[in-house]
Coordinates of N, CA and C and ligand atoms in Angstrom, one line a residue:
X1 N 2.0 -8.3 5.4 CA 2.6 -7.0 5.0 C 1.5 -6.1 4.3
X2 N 1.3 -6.1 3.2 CA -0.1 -5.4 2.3 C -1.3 -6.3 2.5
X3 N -2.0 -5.3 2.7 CA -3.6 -6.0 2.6 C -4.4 -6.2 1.9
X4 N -4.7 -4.9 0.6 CA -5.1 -5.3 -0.6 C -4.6 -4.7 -1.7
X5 N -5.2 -4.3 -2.8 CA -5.0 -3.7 -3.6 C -5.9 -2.1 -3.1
X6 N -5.3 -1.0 -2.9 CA -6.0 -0.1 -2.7 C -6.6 0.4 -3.8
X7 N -5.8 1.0 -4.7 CA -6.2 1.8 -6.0 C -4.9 1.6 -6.9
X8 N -5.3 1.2 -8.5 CA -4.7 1.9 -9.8 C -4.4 2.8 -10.0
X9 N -3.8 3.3 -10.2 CA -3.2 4.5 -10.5 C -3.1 4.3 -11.8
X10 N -3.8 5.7 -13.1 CA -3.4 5.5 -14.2 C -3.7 6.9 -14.9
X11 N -2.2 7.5 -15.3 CA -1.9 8.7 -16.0 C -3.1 9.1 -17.0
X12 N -3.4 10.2 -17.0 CA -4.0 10.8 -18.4 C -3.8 11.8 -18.7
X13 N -4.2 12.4 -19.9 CA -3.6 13.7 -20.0 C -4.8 14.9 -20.1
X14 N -6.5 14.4 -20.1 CA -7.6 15.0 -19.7 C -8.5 14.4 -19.2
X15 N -8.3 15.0 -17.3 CA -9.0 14.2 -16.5 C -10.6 13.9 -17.4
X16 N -11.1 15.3 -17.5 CA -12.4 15.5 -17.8 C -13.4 14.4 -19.1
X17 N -12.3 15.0 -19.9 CA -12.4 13.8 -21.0 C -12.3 12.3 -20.8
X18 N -11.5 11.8 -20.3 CA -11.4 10.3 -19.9 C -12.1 9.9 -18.9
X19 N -12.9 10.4 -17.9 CA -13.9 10.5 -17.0 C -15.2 10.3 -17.9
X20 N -15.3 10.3 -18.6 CA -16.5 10.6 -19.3 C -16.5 8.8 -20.4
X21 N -15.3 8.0 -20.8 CA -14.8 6.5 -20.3 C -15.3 6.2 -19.5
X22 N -14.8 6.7 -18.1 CA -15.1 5.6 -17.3 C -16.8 5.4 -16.9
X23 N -17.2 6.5 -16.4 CA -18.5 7.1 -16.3 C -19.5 6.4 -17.5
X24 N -19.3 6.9 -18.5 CA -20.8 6.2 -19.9 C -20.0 5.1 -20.3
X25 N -18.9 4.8 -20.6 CA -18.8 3.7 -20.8 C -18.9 2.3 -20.1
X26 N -17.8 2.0 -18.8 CA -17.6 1.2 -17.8 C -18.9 1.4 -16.7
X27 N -19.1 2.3 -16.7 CA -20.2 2.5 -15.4 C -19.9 2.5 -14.5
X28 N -18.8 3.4 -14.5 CA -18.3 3.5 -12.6 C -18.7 5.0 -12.3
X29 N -18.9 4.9 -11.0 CA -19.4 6.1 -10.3 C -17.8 7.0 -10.0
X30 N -18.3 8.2 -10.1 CA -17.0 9.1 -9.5 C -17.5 9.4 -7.6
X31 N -16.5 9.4 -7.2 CA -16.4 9.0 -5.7 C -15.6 11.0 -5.3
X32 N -15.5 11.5 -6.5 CA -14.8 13.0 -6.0 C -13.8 13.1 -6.8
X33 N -13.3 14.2 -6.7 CA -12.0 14.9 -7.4 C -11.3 16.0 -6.9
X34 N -9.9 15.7 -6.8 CA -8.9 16.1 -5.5 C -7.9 17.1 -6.4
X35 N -7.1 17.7 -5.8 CA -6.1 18.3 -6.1 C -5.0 18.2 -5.2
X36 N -4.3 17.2 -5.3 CA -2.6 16.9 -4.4 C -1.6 18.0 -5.1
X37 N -1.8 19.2 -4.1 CA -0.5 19.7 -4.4 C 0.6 19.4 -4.6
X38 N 1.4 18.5 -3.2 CA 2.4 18.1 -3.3 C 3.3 17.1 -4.3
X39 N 2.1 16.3 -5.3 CA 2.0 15.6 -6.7 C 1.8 16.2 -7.2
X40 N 1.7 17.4 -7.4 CA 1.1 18.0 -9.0 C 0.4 17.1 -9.7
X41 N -0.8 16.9 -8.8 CA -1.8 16.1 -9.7 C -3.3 16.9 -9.5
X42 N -4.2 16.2 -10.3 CA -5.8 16.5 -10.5 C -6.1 15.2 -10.4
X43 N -6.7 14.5 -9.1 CA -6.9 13.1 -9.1 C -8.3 13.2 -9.1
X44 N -9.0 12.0 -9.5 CA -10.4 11.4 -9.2 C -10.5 10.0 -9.4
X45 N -11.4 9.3 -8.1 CA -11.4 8.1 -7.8 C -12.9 7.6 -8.1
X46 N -12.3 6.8 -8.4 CA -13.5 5.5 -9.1 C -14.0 4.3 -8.6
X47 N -14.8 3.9 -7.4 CA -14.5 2.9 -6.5 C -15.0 1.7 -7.7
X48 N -14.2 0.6 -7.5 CA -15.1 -0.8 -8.3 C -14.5 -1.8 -7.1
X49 N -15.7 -2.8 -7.3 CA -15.6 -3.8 -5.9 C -14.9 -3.2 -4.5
X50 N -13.8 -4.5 -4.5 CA -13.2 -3.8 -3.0 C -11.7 -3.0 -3.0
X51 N -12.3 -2.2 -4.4 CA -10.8 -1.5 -5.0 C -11.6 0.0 -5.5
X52 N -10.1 0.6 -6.1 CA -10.7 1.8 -6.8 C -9.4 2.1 -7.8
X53 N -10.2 3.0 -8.8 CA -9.1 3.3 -10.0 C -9.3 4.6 -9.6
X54 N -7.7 4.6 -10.0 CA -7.5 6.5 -9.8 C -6.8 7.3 -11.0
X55 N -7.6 8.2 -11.4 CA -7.2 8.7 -12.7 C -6.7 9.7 -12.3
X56 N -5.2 10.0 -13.2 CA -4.2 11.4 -12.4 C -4.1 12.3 -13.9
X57 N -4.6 13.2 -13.3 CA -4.0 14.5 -14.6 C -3.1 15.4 -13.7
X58 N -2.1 15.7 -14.8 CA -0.7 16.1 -14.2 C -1.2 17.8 -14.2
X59 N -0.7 18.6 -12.7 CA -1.2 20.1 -12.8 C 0.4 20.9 -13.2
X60 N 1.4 20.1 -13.7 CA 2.5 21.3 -13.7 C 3.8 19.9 -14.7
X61 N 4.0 20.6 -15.6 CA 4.9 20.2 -16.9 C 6.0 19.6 -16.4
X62 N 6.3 19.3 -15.3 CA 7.6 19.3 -14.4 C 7.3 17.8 -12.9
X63 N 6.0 17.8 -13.3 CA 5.4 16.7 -12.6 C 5.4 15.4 -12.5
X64 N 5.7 14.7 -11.9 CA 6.0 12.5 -12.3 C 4.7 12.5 -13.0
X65 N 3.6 12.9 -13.1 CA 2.4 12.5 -14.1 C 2.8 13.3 -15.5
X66 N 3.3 14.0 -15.8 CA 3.5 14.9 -16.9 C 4.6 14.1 -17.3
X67 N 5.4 14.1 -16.7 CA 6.8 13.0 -17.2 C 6.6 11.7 -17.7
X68 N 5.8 11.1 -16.7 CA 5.5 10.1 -17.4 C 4.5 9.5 -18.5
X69 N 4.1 10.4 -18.7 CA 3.1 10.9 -19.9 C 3.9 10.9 -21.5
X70 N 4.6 11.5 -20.7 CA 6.1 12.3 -22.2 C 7.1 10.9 -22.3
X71 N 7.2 10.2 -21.8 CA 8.1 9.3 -22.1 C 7.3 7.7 -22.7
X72 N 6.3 7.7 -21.5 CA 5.3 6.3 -22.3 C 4.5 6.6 -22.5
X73 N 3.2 7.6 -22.8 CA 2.2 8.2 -22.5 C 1.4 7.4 -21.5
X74 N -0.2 7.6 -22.2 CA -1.2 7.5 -20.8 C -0.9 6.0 -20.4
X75 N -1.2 5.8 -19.3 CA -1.9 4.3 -19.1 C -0.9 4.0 -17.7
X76 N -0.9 3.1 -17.1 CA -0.8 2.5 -15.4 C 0.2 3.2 -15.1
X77 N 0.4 3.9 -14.1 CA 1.7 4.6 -13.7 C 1.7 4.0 -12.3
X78 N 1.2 4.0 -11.4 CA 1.7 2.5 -10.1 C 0.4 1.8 -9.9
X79 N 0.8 1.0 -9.0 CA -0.5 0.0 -8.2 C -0.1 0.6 -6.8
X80 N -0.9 1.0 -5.9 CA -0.9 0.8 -4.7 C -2.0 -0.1 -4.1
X81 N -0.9 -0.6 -3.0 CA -1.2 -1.6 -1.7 C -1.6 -0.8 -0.4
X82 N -2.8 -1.5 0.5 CA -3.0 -0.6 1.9 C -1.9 -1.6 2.8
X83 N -1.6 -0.4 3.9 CA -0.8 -1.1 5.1 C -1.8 -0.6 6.2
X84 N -1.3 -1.1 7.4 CA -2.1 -1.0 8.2 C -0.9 0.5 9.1
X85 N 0.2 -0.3 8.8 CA 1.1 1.0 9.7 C 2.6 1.5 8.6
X86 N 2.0 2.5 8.3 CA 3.5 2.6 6.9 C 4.2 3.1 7.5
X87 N 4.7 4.0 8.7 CA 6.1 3.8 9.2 C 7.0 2.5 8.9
X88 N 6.0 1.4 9.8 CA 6.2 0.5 10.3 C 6.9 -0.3 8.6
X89 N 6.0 -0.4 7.9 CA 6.0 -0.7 6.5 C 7.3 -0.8 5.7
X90 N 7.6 0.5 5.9 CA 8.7 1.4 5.1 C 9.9 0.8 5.7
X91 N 9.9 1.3 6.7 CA 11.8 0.4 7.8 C 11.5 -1.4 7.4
X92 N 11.1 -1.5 7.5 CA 10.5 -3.2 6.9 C 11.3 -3.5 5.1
X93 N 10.5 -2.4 4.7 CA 11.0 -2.3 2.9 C 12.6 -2.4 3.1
X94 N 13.2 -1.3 3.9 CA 14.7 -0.8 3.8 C 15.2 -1.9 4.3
X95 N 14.6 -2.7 6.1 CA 15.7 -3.5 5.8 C 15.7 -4.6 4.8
X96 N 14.7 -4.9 4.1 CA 14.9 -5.8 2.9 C 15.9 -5.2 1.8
X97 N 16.5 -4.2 2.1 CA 17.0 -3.6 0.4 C 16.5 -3.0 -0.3
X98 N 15.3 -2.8 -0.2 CA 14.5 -1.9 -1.2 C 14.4 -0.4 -1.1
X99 N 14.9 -0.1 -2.4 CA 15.0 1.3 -2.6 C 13.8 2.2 -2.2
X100 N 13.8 3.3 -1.5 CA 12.4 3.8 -1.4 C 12.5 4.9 -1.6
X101 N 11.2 5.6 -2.8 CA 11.4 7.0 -3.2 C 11.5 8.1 -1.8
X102 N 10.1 7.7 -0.8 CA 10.0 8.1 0.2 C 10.3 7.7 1.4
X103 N 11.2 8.0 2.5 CA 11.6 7.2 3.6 C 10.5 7.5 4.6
X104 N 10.2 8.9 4.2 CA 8.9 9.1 5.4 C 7.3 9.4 4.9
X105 N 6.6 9.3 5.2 CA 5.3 9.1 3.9 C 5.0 10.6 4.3
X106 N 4.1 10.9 2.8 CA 3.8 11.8 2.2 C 2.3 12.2 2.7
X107 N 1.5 13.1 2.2 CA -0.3 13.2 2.1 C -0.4 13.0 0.9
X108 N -1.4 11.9 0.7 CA -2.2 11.6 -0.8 C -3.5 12.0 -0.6
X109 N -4.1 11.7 -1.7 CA -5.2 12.2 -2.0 C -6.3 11.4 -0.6
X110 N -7.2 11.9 0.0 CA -8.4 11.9 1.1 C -7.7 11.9 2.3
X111 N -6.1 12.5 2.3 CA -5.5 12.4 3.5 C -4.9 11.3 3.9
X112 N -4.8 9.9 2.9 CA -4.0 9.2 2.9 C -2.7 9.3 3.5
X113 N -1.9 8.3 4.0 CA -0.4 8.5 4.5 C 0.1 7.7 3.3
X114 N 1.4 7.9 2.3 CA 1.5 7.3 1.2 C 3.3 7.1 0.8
X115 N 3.4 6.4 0.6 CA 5.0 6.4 0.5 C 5.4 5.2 -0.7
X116 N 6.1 6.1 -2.4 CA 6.3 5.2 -2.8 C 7.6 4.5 -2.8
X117 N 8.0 3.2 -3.6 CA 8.8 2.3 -3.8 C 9.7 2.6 -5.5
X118 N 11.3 2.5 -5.3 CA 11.9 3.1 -6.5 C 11.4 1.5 -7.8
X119 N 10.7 2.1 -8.8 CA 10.4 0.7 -9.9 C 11.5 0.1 -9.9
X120 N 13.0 0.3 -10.1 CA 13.9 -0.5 -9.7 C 14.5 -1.4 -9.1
X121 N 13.7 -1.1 -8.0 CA 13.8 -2.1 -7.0 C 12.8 -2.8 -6.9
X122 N 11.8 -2.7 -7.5 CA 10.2 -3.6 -7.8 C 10.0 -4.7 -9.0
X123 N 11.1 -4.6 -9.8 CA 10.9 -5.4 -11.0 C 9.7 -4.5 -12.1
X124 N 10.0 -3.6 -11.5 CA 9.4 -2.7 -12.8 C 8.0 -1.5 -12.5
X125 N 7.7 -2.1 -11.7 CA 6.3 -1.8 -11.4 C 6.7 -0.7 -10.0
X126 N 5.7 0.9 -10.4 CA 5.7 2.0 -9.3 C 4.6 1.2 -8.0
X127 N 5.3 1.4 -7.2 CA 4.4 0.8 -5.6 C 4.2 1.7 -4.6
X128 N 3.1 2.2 -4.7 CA 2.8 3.0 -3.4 C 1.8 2.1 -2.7
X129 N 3.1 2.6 -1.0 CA 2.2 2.1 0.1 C 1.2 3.1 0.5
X130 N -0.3 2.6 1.3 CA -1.0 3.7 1.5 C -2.0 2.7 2.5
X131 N -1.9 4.2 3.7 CA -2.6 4.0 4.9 C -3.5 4.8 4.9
X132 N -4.5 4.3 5.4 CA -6.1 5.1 5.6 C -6.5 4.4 7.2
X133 N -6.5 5.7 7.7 CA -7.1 5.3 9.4 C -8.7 5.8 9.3
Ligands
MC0_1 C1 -2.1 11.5 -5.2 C2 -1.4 10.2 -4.8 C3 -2.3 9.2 -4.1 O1 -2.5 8.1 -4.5 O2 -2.9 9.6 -3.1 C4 -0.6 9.6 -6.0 O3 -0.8 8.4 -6.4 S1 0.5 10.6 -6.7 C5 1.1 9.7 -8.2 C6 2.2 10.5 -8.8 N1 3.4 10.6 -8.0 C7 4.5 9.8 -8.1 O4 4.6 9.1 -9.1 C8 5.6 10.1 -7.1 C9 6.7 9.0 -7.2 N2 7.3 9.0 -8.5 C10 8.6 9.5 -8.7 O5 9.2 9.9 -7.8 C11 9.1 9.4 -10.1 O6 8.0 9.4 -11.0 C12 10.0 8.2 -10.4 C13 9.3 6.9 -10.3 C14 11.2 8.2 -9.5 C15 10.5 8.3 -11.9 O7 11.1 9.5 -11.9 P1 11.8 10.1 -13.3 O8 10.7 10.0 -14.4 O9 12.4 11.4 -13.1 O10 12.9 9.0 -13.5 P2 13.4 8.3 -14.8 O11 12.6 8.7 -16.0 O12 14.8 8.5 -14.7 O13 13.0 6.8 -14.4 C16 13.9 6.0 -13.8 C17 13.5 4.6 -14.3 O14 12.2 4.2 -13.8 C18 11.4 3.9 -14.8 N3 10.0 4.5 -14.4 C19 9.7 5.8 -14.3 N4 8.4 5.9 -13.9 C20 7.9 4.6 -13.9 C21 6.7 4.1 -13.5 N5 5.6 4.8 -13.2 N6 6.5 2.7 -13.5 C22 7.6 1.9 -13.9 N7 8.8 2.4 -14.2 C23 8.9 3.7 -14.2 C24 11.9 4.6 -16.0 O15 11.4 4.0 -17.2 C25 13.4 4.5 -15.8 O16 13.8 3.2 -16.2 P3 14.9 3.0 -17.3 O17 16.1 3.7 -16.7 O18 15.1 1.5 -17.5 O19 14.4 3.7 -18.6
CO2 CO1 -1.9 6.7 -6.0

């Protein structure tokens, strides 16, 4: 079903500033910096080994990164997993019962196909699936 871990996902509330963490501190290289409209996010990815962290700054007060900011502040808002076919994926999820925010995947950030999973139905944890051809 999933193949690896694609990317962390983890809220902040100034890309610029917490970039400047990961960068002098950790020593990871920035790989770019995106703007997902359809998230109201400011993302930039961090590749480490055969993964990458993705740091989201929320572009609009009304956004699941801004919200979830306001309720727990910064720190992990999902894990995403790669699939190889997330249509395929998703009808798989539903008929197990699992709640899914998205029934039909979205564009993420590099053109990703992406479709998350309700935490509810996860045992707590946000799951986005995410395809890259
Ligand atoms: C750019 C792209 C990419 O990778 O390419 C991205 O990653 S975009 C990344 C940003 N985009 C997204 O997150 C889109 C999908 N997310 C959403 O649709 C939303 O954020 C929801 C996950 C449905 C939460 O919505 P909302 O905050 O309105 O609902 P709510 O506060 O009523 O939350 C319902 C329950 O879920 C819990 N909950 C909310 N957000 C959570 C999270 N990130 N992880 C774990 N649990 C979470 C709340 O505590 C609450 O539990 P209790 O009832 O027990 O208190
Ligand atoms: Co993501």
């Amino acid at each position: 079903m999933v193949k690896k871990v694609d990317h962390i996902g983890i809220a902040v509330k100034n890309l610029e500033e917490t970039l400047k963490f990961y960068k002098e501190v950790l020593g990871l290289e920035l790989n770019g910096i995106e703007i997902v409209e359809q998230q109201k996010v400011k993302v930039a990815f961090l590749p480490i080994g055969d993964t990458e962290i993705e740091l989201l700054e929320s572009t609009d007060k009304e956004g699941p990164i801004a919200k979830y900011i306001e309720k727990k502040g910064e720190g992990i808002q999902h894990i995403a997993y790669r699939v190889d076919d997330i249509e395929k994926a998703i009808e798989e999820m539903k008929s197990k019962g699992i709640r899914m925010i998205d029934e039909k995947p979205r564009y993420g950030a590099g053109g990703a196909k992406i479709a998350f999973l309700h935490p509810k139905s996860t045992y707590g944890v946000l799951i986005e699936l995410c395809q890259r051809d």
